[in-house]
CSV table of C-alpha atoms and ligand atoms in Angstrom, one decimal:
chain,number,residue,atom,x,y,z
X,1,MET,CA,-30.8,-7.2,19.4
X,2,PRO,CA,-32.6,-4.0,20.1
X,3,PRO,CA,-34.7,-2.4,16.9
X,4,TYR,CA,-32.8,1.1,17.5
X,5,ALA,CA,-29.2,-0.4,17.4
X,6,ARG,CA,-27.2,0.8,13.9
X,7,LEU,CA,-25.5,-1.7,12.3
X,8,GLY,CA,-22.3,0.0,11.9
X,9,VAL,CA,-21.7,2.1,15.5
X,10,ASP,CA,-23.4,-0.5,18.3
X,11,LEU,CA,-23.4,-4.1,16.1
X,12,GLY,CA,-19.5,-3.4,14.4
X,13,PHE,CA,-20.5,-4.2,10.6
X,14,ASP,CA,-17.7,-3.5,8.3
X,15,SER,CA,-17.7,-3.7,4.7
X,16,LEU,CA,-17.6,-7.3,4.5
X,17,MET,CA,-20.6,-7.5,6.7
X,18,ARG,CA,-22.7,-5.3,4.9
X,19,THR,CA,-21.8,-7.1,1.8
X,20,ASP,CA,-22.8,-10.3,2.9
X,21,LEU,CA,-26.2,-8.6,4.3
X,22,GLN,CA,-26.9,-6.7,0.9
X,23,ARG,CA,-26.1,-10.0,-0.9
X,24,SER,CA,-28.3,-12.2,1.2
X,25,ILE,CA,-30.8,-9.0,1.2
X,26,ALA,CA,-31.3,-8.9,-2.2
X,27,ALA,CA,-31.4,-13.1,-3.0
X,28,GLN,CA,-34.6,-12.6,-0.7
X,29,PHE,CA,-35.9,-9.6,-1.7
X,30,PRO,CA,-34.5,-8.5,-5.3
X,31,ASP,CA,-37.9,-5.7,-6.2
X,32,ARG,CA,-36.8,-3.9,-3.1
X,33,MET,CA,-33.0,-3.5,-3.5
X,34,ASP,CA,-33.6,0.1,-5.7
X,35,ALA,CA,-35.5,1.9,-2.8
X,36,LEU,CA,-33.2,0.8,-0.2
X,37,HIS,CA,-29.9,2.1,-1.7
X,38,ARG,CA,-32.2,4.8,-2.2
X,39,ASP,CA,-33.6,5.4,1.1
X,40,LEU,CA,-31.1,4.1,3.9
X,41,PRO,CA,-29.5,6.2,5.7
X,42,GLU,CA,-25.9,5.6,6.0
X,43,ASP,CA,-25.8,3.7,8.9
X,44,PRO,CA,-29.3,2.4,9.7
X,45,THR,CA,-30.8,0.8,12.7
X,46,VAL,CA,-32.5,-2.8,12.4
X,47,ARG,CA,-35.4,-0.8,12.4
X,48,ASP,CA,-35.1,1.0,9.6
X,49,LEU,CA,-33.9,-2.7,8.0
X,50,VAL,CA,-37.3,-4.7,8.9
X,51,ASP,CA,-39.8,-1.5,8.1
X,52,ARG,CA,-38.2,-1.3,5.4
X,53,LEU,CA,-38.3,-5.5,4.5
X,54,GLY,CA,-40.9,-6.7,6.6
X,55,ASP,CA,-44.7,-5.2,7.9
X,56,GLY,CA,-42.8,-2.9,9.9
X,57,GLY,CA,-45.6,-3.3,13.0
X,58,GLY,CA,-45.3,-2.7,16.6
X,59,PRO,CA,-44.2,0.5,18.1
X,60,VAL,CA,-40.6,1.4,17.4
X,61,PRO,CA,-39.3,1.5,21.3
X,62,GLN,CA,-36.8,4.3,22.5
X,63,ALA,CA,-33.5,3.9,22.7
X,64,PRO,CA,-32.5,3.8,26.1
X,65,ALA,CA,-30.5,6.8,27.7
X,66,THR,CA,-27.4,4.4,28.1
X,67,PRO,CA,-27.8,1.7,25.7
X,68,ALA,CA,-28.2,-1.8,27.4
X,69,PRO,CA,-25.7,-4.6,26.8
X,70,ALA,CA,-26.9,-7.0,24.1
X,71,PRO,CA,-28.7,-10.1,25.1
X,72,ALA,CA,-27.3,-13.5,25.2
X,73,GLN,CA,-30.0,-15.2,24.1
X,74,ALA,CA,-30.4,-16.3,19.9
X,75,VAL,CA,-30.3,-13.3,17.5
X,76,PRO,CA,-33.8,-13.0,15.8
X,77,PRO,CA,-33.4,-13.0,12.2
X,78,LEU,CA,-32.9,-9.4,10.4
X,79,VAL,CA,-35.7,-10.6,8.5
X,80,PRO,CA,-39.5,-11.7,8.2
X,81,GLN,CA,-39.0,-16.1,7.3
X,82,PRO,CA,-41.9,-17.4,6.2
X,83,ALA,CA,-43.1,-14.2,3.9
X,84,ARG,CA,-39.5,-15.9,1.9
X,85,PRO,CA,-40.2,-14.7,-2.1
X,86,ALA,CA,-39.0,-17.3,-4.6
X,87,VAL,CA,-35.5,-16.9,-5.4
X,88,LYS,CA,-34.6,-15.6,-8.7
X,89,GLN,CA,-32.4,-18.7,-10.7
X,90,GLU,CA,-29.9,-17.6,-13.1
X,91,TYR,CA,-27.8,-18.7,-15.1
X,92,ALA,CA,-25.9,-16.9,-18.0
X,93,PHE,CA,-22.7,-16.1,-15.7
X,94,GLU,CA,-22.6,-12.8,-18.4
X,95,GLU,CA,-26.1,-11.7,-16.7
X,96,TRP,CA,-24.7,-11.7,-13.2
X,97,ALA,CA,-25.3,-8.7,-11.0
X,98,GLU,CA,-21.7,-9.0,-9.7
X,99,TYR,CA,-20.9,-9.3,-12.9
X,100,ALA,CA,-22.5,-6.2,-14.3
X,101,GLU,CA,-21.1,-4.1,-11.9
X,102,LEU,CA,-18.0,-4.8,-12.0
X,103,GLN,CA,-18.2,-3.4,-15.4
X,104,GLY,CA,-19.5,-0.7,-13.8
X,105,ARG,CA,-17.0,0.0,-11.7
X,106,LEU,CA,-14.3,-0.5,-15.3
X,107,ARG,CA,-16.3,1.8,-17.2
X,108,GLN,CA,-15.7,4.7,-14.6
X,109,ALA,CA,-12.0,3.5,-14.5
X,110,ARG,CA,-11.3,4.3,-18.3
X,111,SER,CA,-13.5,7.1,-18.2
X,112,GLY,CA,-10.3,9.3,-16.5
X,113,GLY,CA,-8.2,8.4,-19.4
X,114,SER,CA,-6.2,5.1,-19.5
X,115,ASN,CA,-6.6,2.3,-17.0
X,116,PRO,CA,-3.7,2.2,-14.3
X,117,TYR,CA,-5.0,-1.6,-13.5
X,118,GLY,CA,-3.2,-4.9,-14.9
X,119,ARG,CA,-0.3,-2.5,-16.4
X,120,SER,CA,3.0,-4.4,-16.8
X,121,HIS,CA,6.9,-3.7,-16.1
X,122,GLU,CA,9.2,-4.7,-18.2
X,123,GLY,CA,12.7,-4.7,-15.9
X,124,PHE,CA,12.8,-4.8,-12.1
X,125,ASN,CA,9.9,-3.2,-10.2
X,126,SER,CA,11.8,-1.1,-7.9
X,127,ALA,CA,12.6,2.8,-7.5
X,128,GLU,CA,12.8,2.6,-11.1
X,129,ALA,CA,10.3,1.1,-14.0
X,130,THR,CA,9.7,1.3,-17.4
X,131,ILE,CA,6.5,1.0,-19.1
X,132,GLY,CA,5.9,0.3,-22.7
X,133,GLY,CA,9.8,2.1,-23.0
X,134,ARG,CA,9.6,4.8,-20.8
X,135,LYS,CA,11.6,5.0,-17.7
X,136,VAL,CA,9.2,6.4,-14.6
X,137,VAL,CA,10.1,7.0,-11.0
X,138,ASN,CA,8.6,4.2,-9.4
X,139,PHE,CA,6.5,4.2,-6.1
X,140,ALA,CA,4.3,1.0,-6.6
X,141,ALA,CA,6.9,-1.7,-5.3
X,142,PHE,CA,6.5,-3.6,-2.4
X,143,ASN,CA,10.1,-4.2,-3.5
X,144,TYR,CA,10.8,-1.6,-0.6
X,145,LEU,CA,14.7,-2.8,-0.1
X,146,ALA,CA,15.0,-3.4,-3.9
X,147,LEU,CA,16.4,-6.8,-3.0
X,148,SER,CA,14.8,-8.2,-5.8
X,149,GLY,CA,16.9,-7.1,-8.2
X,150,HIS,CA,19.7,-7.4,-5.8
X,151,PRO,CA,22.7,-9.1,-7.1
X,152,GLN,CA,23.3,-11.9,-4.5
X,153,VAL,CA,19.6,-12.5,-4.4
X,154,ARG,CA,19.3,-12.8,-8.0
X,155,GLN,CA,22.3,-15.1,-8.0
X,156,ALA,CA,20.7,-17.8,-5.4
X,157,ALA,CA,17.5,-17.7,-7.1
X,158,LYS,CA,19.6,-18.9,-10.6
X,159,GLU,CA,22.1,-21.4,-8.5
X,160,ALA,CA,18.3,-23.0,-6.9
X,161,ILE,CA,17.0,-23.2,-9.9
X,162,ASP,CA,20.4,-25.2,-11.6
X,163,GLN,CA,20.5,-27.2,-8.6
X,164,TYR,CA,16.1,-28.3,-7.7
X,165,GLY,CA,14.5,-27.2,-11.0
X,166,THR,CA,11.3,-24.6,-10.9
X,167,SER,CA,9.4,-26.0,-9.3
X,168,ALA,CA,9.1,-27.7,-5.4
X,169,SER,CA,6.9,-30.8,-7.7
X,170,ALA,CA,5.2,-31.8,-4.3
X,171,THR,CA,3.1,-30.1,-1.2
X,172,PRO,CA,6.2,-29.3,1.5
X,173,LEU,CA,4.4,-32.2,3.8
X,174,LEU,CA,4.6,-35.0,0.9
X,175,PHE,CA,8.3,-34.2,-0.4
X,176,GLY,CA,8.0,-30.6,-1.7
X,177,GLU,CA,10.9,-29.4,0.1
X,178,THR,CA,14.2,-29.3,-0.6
X,179,PRO,CA,17.1,-28.3,2.6
X,180,LEU,CA,16.7,-24.6,1.0
X,181,HIS,CA,13.1,-25.0,2.3
X,182,HIS,CA,14.3,-26.1,5.4
X,183,GLU,CA,16.9,-23.4,5.7
X,184,LEU,CA,14.3,-20.5,5.0
X,185,ASP,CA,12.4,-22.1,7.9
X,186,ALA,CA,15.2,-21.9,10.5
X,187,GLU,CA,16.6,-18.6,8.9
X,188,ILE,CA,13.1,-16.7,9.9
X,189,ALA,CA,13.0,-17.9,12.9
X,190,SER,CA,16.5,-16.7,14.2
X,191,PHE,CA,16.1,-13.9,12.4
X,192,LEU,CA,12.9,-13.0,14.3
X,193,GLY,CA,14.1,-14.8,17.6
X,194,THR,CA,11.1,-17.0,17.4
X,195,GLY,CA,11.3,-20.7,18.6
X,196,ALA,CA,10.1,-21.7,15.2
X,197,ALA,CA,8.7,-20.7,12.0
X,198,ILE,CA,6.3,-22.3,9.1
X,199,VAL,CA,6.2,-21.1,5.3
X,200,PHE,CA,3.2,-20.9,2.8
X,201,ALA,CA,2.5,-20.3,-0.7
X,202,GLY,CA,1.8,-16.7,-0.3
X,203,GLY,CA,1.6,-14.1,2.0
X,204,HIS,CA,-2.5,-14.2,1.3
X,205,ALA,CA,-3.3,-17.6,1.8
X,206,THR,CA,-1.4,-18.1,4.8
X,207,ASN,CA,-3.6,-15.2,6.6
X,208,VAL,CA,-6.7,-17.2,5.2
X,209,ALA,CA,-5.0,-20.8,6.1
X,210,THR,CA,-4.1,-19.7,9.6
X,211,VAL,CA,-6.7,-17.5,11.1
X,212,GLY,CA,-9.2,-20.4,9.4
X,213,HIS,CA,-8.0,-23.6,10.2
X,214,LEU,CA,-6.6,-22.8,13.9
X,215,PHE,CA,-9.6,-21.0,15.1
X,216,GLY,CA,-13.6,-22.2,15.0
X,217,PRO,CA,-17.3,-21.5,15.9
X,218,GLU,CA,-16.7,-21.5,19.2
X,219,ASP,CA,-14.0,-18.7,19.2
X,220,LEU,CA,-14.4,-14.9,18.9
X,221,ILE,CA,-11.7,-13.3,16.7
X,222,VAL,CA,-11.3,-9.2,17.2
X,223,HIS,CA,-9.5,-7.7,14.8
X,224,ASP,CA,-8.1,-3.9,13.8
X,225,GLU,CA,-11.1,-2.4,11.3
X,226,TRP,CA,-8.2,-1.7,8.8
X,227,SER,CA,-7.4,-5.1,8.7
X,228,HIS,CA,-6.3,-6.5,5.3
X,229,ASP,CA,-9.0,-8.4,3.5
X,230,SER,CA,-6.8,-12.0,3.7
X,231,THR,CA,-7.2,-12.1,7.4
X,232,VAL,CA,-10.9,-11.2,7.4
X,233,ARG,CA,-11.3,-14.0,4.8
X,234,GLY,CA,-9.7,-16.1,7.4
X,235,CYS,CA,-11.7,-14.9,9.7
X,236,VAL,CA,-14.7,-16.0,7.6
X,237,LEU,CA,-13.4,-19.2,6.7
X,238,SER,CA,-12.8,-20.2,10.6
X,239,GLY,CA,-16.9,-19.7,11.3
X,240,ALA,CA,-15.7,-17.7,14.4
X,241,ARG,CA,-17.7,-14.5,16.0
X,242,ARG,CA,-15.8,-11.8,14.2
X,243,ARG,CA,-15.8,-8.6,15.3
X,244,PRO,CA,-13.5,-5.4,14.0
X,245,PHE,CA,-12.9,-2.5,16.1
X,246,PRO,CA,-11.7,1.0,15.7
X,247,HIS,CA,-8.5,1.1,14.4
X,248,ASN,CA,-6.2,1.4,16.7
X,249,ASP,CA,-8.6,1.5,19.7
X,250,TRP,CA,-7.2,-0.2,22.4
X,251,GLU,CA,-9.1,0.6,24.3
X,252,ALA,CA,-12.8,-0.3,21.9
X,253,LEU,CA,-10.9,-3.6,21.8
X,254,ASP,CA,-10.7,-3.9,25.6
X,255,ARG,CA,-14.3,-3.2,25.9
X,256,ILE,CA,-14.9,-6.0,23.2
X,257,LEU,CA,-13.4,-8.5,25.1
X,258,THR,CA,-14.8,-7.7,27.9
X,259,ALA,CA,-18.0,-8.0,26.8
X,260,LEU,CA,-17.0,-10.9,24.5
X,261,ARG,CA,-14.2,-13.3,25.9
X,262,GLY,CA,-15.8,-14.8,28.5
X,263,ARG,CA,-18.8,-16.3,26.0
X,264,HIS,CA,-16.1,-18.3,24.1
X,265,ARG,CA,-13.9,-21.1,23.6
X,266,ARG,CA,-10.5,-19.3,22.4
X,267,ALA,CA,-10.2,-15.4,21.0
X,268,LEU,CA,-7.6,-14.0,18.7
X,269,VAL,CA,-6.6,-10.5,18.7
X,270,VAL,CA,-5.6,-10.0,15.0
X,271,ILE,CA,-3.5,-6.1,14.6
X,272,GLU,CA,-1.1,-5.3,11.5
X,273,GLY,CA,2.8,-4.0,12.0
X,274,ALA,CA,2.1,-1.4,9.6
X,275,TYR,CA,-1.0,-1.0,7.9
X,276,SER,CA,-0.9,-1.1,4.0
X,277,GLN,CA,-3.4,1.4,2.9
X,278,ASP,CA,-1.8,3.8,5.2
X,279,GLY,CA,1.0,3.4,6.7
X,280,ASP,CA,0.1,3.9,10.2
X,281,ILE,CA,1.7,1.6,12.8
X,282,PRO,CA,-0.2,0.0,16.1
X,283,ASP,CA,0.8,0.9,19.5
X,284,LEU,CA,1.9,-2.5,20.0
X,285,PRO,CA,2.7,-2.7,23.8
X,286,ARG,CA,-1.1,-1.5,25.1
X,287,PHE,CA,-2.2,-4.3,22.5
X,288,ILE,CA,0.2,-6.8,24.2
X,289,GLU,CA,-1.1,-5.5,27.8
X,290,VAL,CA,-4.9,-6.1,26.5
X,291,LYS,CA,-4.6,-9.7,25.2
X,292,GLN,CA,-2.6,-11.1,27.9
X,293,ARG,CA,-5.6,-9.6,30.3
X,294,HIS,CA,-8.5,-11.0,29.1
X,295,GLY,CA,-6.3,-14.6,27.6
X,296,ALA,CA,-6.8,-13.7,24.2
X,297,MET,CA,-3.8,-14.5,21.6
X,298,LEU,CA,-1.9,-12.1,19.8
X,299,MET,CA,-1.0,-12.3,15.8
X,300,ILE,CA,0.1,-9.5,13.9
X,301,ASP,CA,0.8,-9.2,10.1
X,302,GLU,CA,4.2,-8.3,9.1
X,303,ALA,CA,3.5,-7.5,5.6
X,304,HIS,CA,4.7,-4.3,5.7
X,305,SER,CA,6.6,-3.8,9.0
X,306,VAL,CA,9.6,-6.5,8.6
X,307,GLY,CA,12.3,-5.4,7.0
X,308,VAL,CA,11.1,-1.8,7.5
X,309,LEU,CA,10.5,-1.2,10.8
X,310,GLY,CA,13.4,-1.5,14.0
X,311,GLU,CA,16.5,-0.6,13.9
X,312,THR,CA,18.0,-4.1,12.0
X,313,GLY,CA,14.7,-4.5,10.0
X,314,ARG,CA,13.1,-7.5,12.5
X,315,GLY,CA,9.7,-5.3,12.2
X,316,ILE,CA,7.5,-3.9,14.9
X,317,GLY,CA,8.8,-6.1,17.9
X,318,GLU,CA,11.9,-4.3,17.4
X,319,HIS,CA,10.6,-1.5,16.7
X,320,PHE,CA,8.8,-1.1,20.7
X,321,ALA,CA,11.6,-3.5,22.0
X,322,VAL,CA,8.5,-6.2,22.9
X,323,ASP,CA,9.4,-9.6,24.7
X,324,ARG,CA,9.2,-11.9,21.1
X,325,ALA,CA,7.0,-14.5,23.5
X,326,ASP,CA,4.3,-11.9,24.0
X,327,VAL,CA,3.5,-12.1,20.7
X,328,ASP,CA,1.9,-15.5,19.7
X,329,LEU,CA,1.5,-15.6,15.7
X,330,TRP,CA,3.8,-13.3,14.4
X,331,MET,CA,3.0,-13.1,10.6
X,332,GLY,CA,4.8,-12.2,7.2
X,333,THR,CA,5.1,-11.7,3.7
X,334,LEU,CA,8.6,-12.9,1.7
X,335,SER,CA,6.9,-10.9,-1.6
X,336,LYS,CA,7.4,-7.4,0.0
X,337,ALA,CA,11.3,-6.5,1.5
X,338,ILE,CA,12.0,-9.7,1.2
X,339,GLY,CA,12.0,-9.7,-2.4
X,340,SER,CA,10.7,-13.3,-3.4
X,341,LEU,CA,6.9,-14.5,-2.7
X,342,GLY,CA,5.4,-16.8,0.0
X,343,GLY,CA,4.2,-16.0,3.2
X,344,TYR,CA,5.4,-17.4,7.2
X,345,ILE,CA,4.1,-17.4,10.4
X,346,ALA,CA,6.8,-17.0,12.8
X,347,ALA,CA,5.8,-18.9,16.8
X,348,ARG,CA,6.1,-20.9,19.3
X,349,GLU,CA,7.7,-25.0,18.0
X,350,PRO,CA,4.0,-26.4,19.0
X,351,ILE,CA,1.8,-24.0,17.4
X,352,VAL,CA,4.3,-24.5,14.2
X,353,GLU,CA,4.3,-28.2,14.5
X,354,TYR,CA,0.7,-28.1,15.1
X,355,LEU,CA,0.5,-26.0,11.5
X,356,ARG,CA,3.1,-27.9,10.1
X,357,PHE,CA,0.9,-31.4,10.1
X,358,THR,CA,-2.5,-30.1,10.2
X,359,ALA,CA,-2.9,-26.7,8.1
X,360,PRO,CA,-4.4,-27.8,4.9
X,361,LEU,CA,-2.4,-24.9,2.7
X,362,HIS,CA,0.6,-27.2,3.8
X,363,ILE,CA,-0.8,-30.8,2.6
X,364,PHE,CA,-2.5,-30.0,-0.2
X,365,SER,CA,-0.9,-27.0,-2.0
X,366,THR,CA,2.8,-26.9,-3.4
X,367,GLY,CA,5.5,-24.5,-1.8
X,368,ILE,CA,7.5,-21.8,-3.2
X,369,SER,CA,10.1,-22.9,-5.3
X,370,PRO,CA,13.6,-23.8,-4.4
X,371,ALA,CA,14.5,-20.0,-6.2
X,372,ASN,CA,11.7,-18.4,-4.3
X,373,ALA,CA,13.3,-20.2,-1.0
X,374,ALA,CA,17.0,-19.3,-2.2
X,375,ALA,CA,16.1,-15.5,-2.8
X,376,ALA,CA,14.5,-15.2,0.0
X,377,LEU,CA,17.3,-16.9,2.3
X,378,GLU,CA,19.4,-14.7,0.9
X,379,ALA,CA,17.2,-11.9,1.4
X,380,ILE,CA,17.2,-12.1,5.1
X,381,ARG,CA,21.5,-12.5,4.5
X,382,VAL,CA,21.5,-8.8,3.1
X,383,VAL,CA,19.3,-7.5,5.3
X,384,ARG,CA,21.8,-9.1,8.4
X,385,LYS,CA,24.4,-8.1,6.5
X,386,GLU,CA,23.6,-4.2,5.2
X,387,PRO,CA,21.2,-3.3,8.3
X,388,GLN,CA,22.3,0.7,6.6
X,389,ARG,CA,19.8,-0.3,3.8
X,390,VAL,CA,16.8,-0.3,6.8
X,391,ALA,CA,17.7,2.9,7.8
X,392,ARG,CA,18.3,4.2,4.6
X,393,LEU,CA,14.3,3.4,3.9
X,394,ARG,CA,13.4,5.1,7.2
X,395,GLU,CA,15.4,8.3,6.4
X,396,LEU,CA,14.0,8.6,3.1
X,397,SER,CA,10.4,7.8,4.3
X,398,ASP,CA,11.0,10.7,7.2
X,399,PHE,CA,12.1,12.9,4.3
X,400,PHE,CA,8.9,11.9,1.7
X,401,ARG,CA,6.3,12.9,5.0
X,402,ASP,CA,8.2,16.4,5.6
X,403,GLY,CA,7.9,17.3,1.9
X,404,ALA,CA,4.5,15.9,1.6
X,405,ARG,CA,3.3,18.0,4.8
X,406,GLU,CA,4.9,20.9,3.4
X,407,ARG,CA,3.2,21.1,0.6
X,408,GLY,CA,0.0,21.0,2.3
X,409,LEU,CA,-0.9,17.0,1.1
X,410,ASP,CA,-2.9,15.3,3.4
X,411,ILE,CA,-1.0,11.9,4.4
X,412,GLY,CA,-3.6,10.9,7.0
X,413,VAL,CA,-1.9,9.0,9.9
X,414,SER,CA,1.0,7.7,8.2
X,415,ARG,CA,4.2,7.4,10.1
X,416,ALA,CA,7.4,5.5,10.7
X,417,SER,CA,6.7,2.9,7.7
X,418,ALA,CA,7.8,3.6,4.2
X,419,VAL,CA,3.8,3.3,2.8
X,420,ILE,CA,2.3,7.1,2.3
X,421,PRO,CA,-0.5,7.7,1.0
X,422,VAL,CA,-1.9,11.1,-0.5
X,423,ILE,CA,-5.6,11.5,0.5
X,424,THR,CA,-6.9,13.0,-2.5
X,425,GLY,CA,-10.6,12.4,-2.1
X,426,ASP,CA,-13.5,10.9,-4.5
X,427,TRP,CA,-12.4,8.6,-7.5
X,428,GLU,CA,-11.7,10.5,-10.5
X,429,LYS,CA,-9.8,13.2,-9.2
X,430,THR,CA,-7.5,10.5,-8.1
X,431,MET,CA,-7.4,8.5,-11.2
X,432,ALA,CA,-6.6,11.5,-13.3
X,433,LEU,CA,-3.6,12.8,-10.6
X,434,SER,CA,-2.2,8.8,-11.2
X,435,ASN,CA,-2.1,9.0,-15.3
X,436,SER,CA,-1.0,12.2,-15.1
X,437,LEU,CA,1.6,11.6,-13.2
X,438,LEU,CA,2.7,9.0,-15.4
X,439,GLU,CA,2.6,11.5,-18.1
X,440,GLN,CA,4.8,13.4,-16.4
X,441,GLY,CA,6.7,10.2,-15.7
X,442,VAL,CA,6.0,9.2,-12.0
X,443,ASN,CA,4.6,5.7,-11.6
X,444,VAL,CA,1.6,5.5,-8.5
X,445,MET,CA,-1.5,3.6,-7.8
X,446,PRO,CA,-4.9,5.0,-7.2
X,447,ILE,CA,-6.5,3.3,-4.4
X,448,GLY,CA,-10.3,3.1,-4.0
X,449,TYR,CA,-13.5,2.2,-2.5
X,450,PRO,CA,-13.8,-1.2,-1.4
X,451,ALA,CA,-10.1,-0.2,-0.5
X,452,VAL,CA,-10.8,2.3,1.4
X,453,GLU,CA,-13.7,4.5,2.1
X,454,ARG,CA,-15.3,6.5,-0.7
X,455,ASP,CA,-14.3,9.9,0.0
X,456,LYS,CA,-11.1,8.5,1.3
X,457,CYS,CA,-8.9,7.7,-2.8
X,458,ARG,CA,-5.4,8.0,-2.0
X,459,LEU,CA,-2.3,7.9,-4.2
X,460,ARG,CA,-0.6,4.7,-2.0
X,461,PHE,CA,3.3,5.8,-2.6
X,462,PHE,CA,5.7,2.7,-1.4
X,463,VAL,CA,9.3,4.7,-1.1
X,464,ASN,CA,12.3,2.3,-1.6
X,465,VAL,CA,15.7,2.7,-0.7
X,466,ASP,CA,16.7,3.4,-4.3
X,467,HIS,CA,14.5,6.5,-4.0
X,468,THR,CA,16.9,9.6,-4.4
X,469,GLU,CA,15.5,12.9,-2.2
X,470,VAL,CA,15.9,14.5,-6.2
X,471,ASP,CA,13.2,11.6,-7.1
X,472,LEU,CA,10.8,12.2,-4.2
X,473,GLU,CA,10.8,16.2,-4.2
X,474,THR,CA,10.2,16.4,-8.3
X,475,SER,CA,7.7,13.9,-7.9
X,476,LEU,CA,5.8,15.8,-4.8
X,477,ASP,CA,5.9,19.2,-6.9
X,478,LEU,CA,4.3,17.8,-9.8
X,479,LEU,CA,1.7,16.4,-7.2
X,480,VAL,CA,1.1,19.7,-6.3
J,501,PLP,C1,-1.2,-6.4,5.2
J,501,PLP,C2,-0.8,-7.7,4.2
J,501,PLP,N1,-1.2,-8.6,4.3
J,501,PLP,C3,-1.5,-9.8,3.7
J,501,PLP,C4,-1.0,-9.2,2.2
J,501,PLP,C5,-0.6,-11.1,1.1
J,501,PLP,O1,0.7,-10.9,1.0
J,501,PLP,P1,1.0,-11.1,-0.4
J,501,PLP,O2,0.7,-10.1,-1.6
J,501,PLP,O3,2.4,-11.9,-0.3
J,501,PLP,O4,0.3,-12.5,-0.7
J,501,PLP,C6,-0.8,-8.0,1.7
J,501,PLP,C7,-0.7,-7.9,0.4
J,501,PLP,O5,-0.3,-6.5,-0.2
J,501,PLP,C8,-0.7,-7.0,3.3
J,501,PLP,O6,-0.8,-5.8,2.8
C-alpha cells in the first residue's frame, strides 16, 4: 500500500470502513483522537495517518505520474504494532464513548424543536396519517400502493389469524410454515418470473443473511457506494473483500473487477433497483453486461422498485425488459409496496434450495406470521389485478418531481421511482423545515448523516398512490 494512497479515492474506504478504522485507532491511541479529528484532511493518505500515529520515519515517496497498481503482497499494518499502549478498560455502559456520541446527536435533534424520530401514527400509514389526533398529508410511508390498508389485504390477514393463529410458532425449516407461506414463495416466483423464491423474516435480515451466508473470505463483493446498510452488513459478515464503487458507475465497477476478480474465488456485484435515499435507478443492462464479462454474480435489492417500477410493478427487471435469468439474486422486501413484512430472494431453483436448507436465518429464526404471509400474498394478487395503481403512482411521482424542479428545489438524481429527496443541506435547516411542515399539516422525515453525507441532509418524500395532485402541490408550496 503506497504511503501516498488516499483512503477514499485510492483505497475505496467508505463510511463504514472509516468508522471501523477510527474504532481501532481509538482503541490503540485514545489520547490522539482529538488531534486526529482536528488535523486530518478530509481524505487522508496512509502517510498522514502513520505520521500522526507512529514516529513517521523516512522520506515520503512522491506519487508517480501514473499511480502504480496496488501490489498483491500482504498489506503492512497501518499503525506500528509493537508500541501498542494498554487498552483503556470500560465498564459502565453509560460511560461508553459511543453512548456519549449518541447523546450529542439527540441533543442536536431536540435543539431544532420537537424530535421527529420515534413518533407514532394512529391510523393507516399511507397518503394521510394521524398524529396526536390530527390528520396530516403524509410522505413518510413505504406503503407506495396503499395496500397495507386495502380491504382485501386486511381481510386476508384476518382470516389467516383465525385459521392459523398469530405466530408461525417455529422456524420455517422446522415446521414453522403454513400452506400460505408456500403459496407466497410460489406467488413471488411466478410474479417475477424466476424459478423459485424464499421468504425470510425481515428485509434487512434477508440481505444480511443471504450475502453473509453465500459468500466468504475468498470472495470479492463489489457494491454501489449508496447501498443499503443491510447489504454492507451482509458483506462484513461474509468476511469477503468488499469494494464500494462510485454510485451507478458501471465503468468503475468494470475496472475494479478487472483488477481484482482474478484473485478471488467468486465475485458478487450488488446494486439496488431504486436507491432508497435518492430515488435514482441503475442502468441495469450495463451492469448485466459487466457482470457477465467478469464471471460475477449480480444481486439487486428491489426494496423500493418492486411494485413501483415497470408497467405492471414487476420492478427494475420489467423497467429495462431484461432476461430474468441475467440476474442471479432478485432480493426484495414485503414491507414496502407489498404492505406486509419480510424479505425474499427470488432466484433459480438451486440457489433457493441451498438457502432453504442452509441459511441460518431460515433454520434458526421464526418466519413471518401467517397474517403477514396472507397479506403479502393478497397484495401481490391485487397488484396483478390492478396494474393501474402502479401507473398512477408513476404519474404522481413524475408530477411531484416536475413540481419540485419548477419551484427550484434540488431533488438530486431522483428519477422513475417514488422516492424524491429535497436536498436542503445542513442538518439544522432540514430539521427546522420538517418541524415547520408538520405544524402546517405535512409529515415528511428529515434524513441526515450517517445515512447521507453531512452536507446532503434532506427531506425524503415517499409518494403514495392515494395522494392527490392538490396534496403534492400544496406540500411543495409550503416547502418553498
Ligand atoms: C434498500 C433497502 N433494502 C432493505 C431494506 C430493509 O427492508 P425492511 O424494512 O423490510 O427490513 C430497506 C428498508 O428501508 C431498504 O431501503
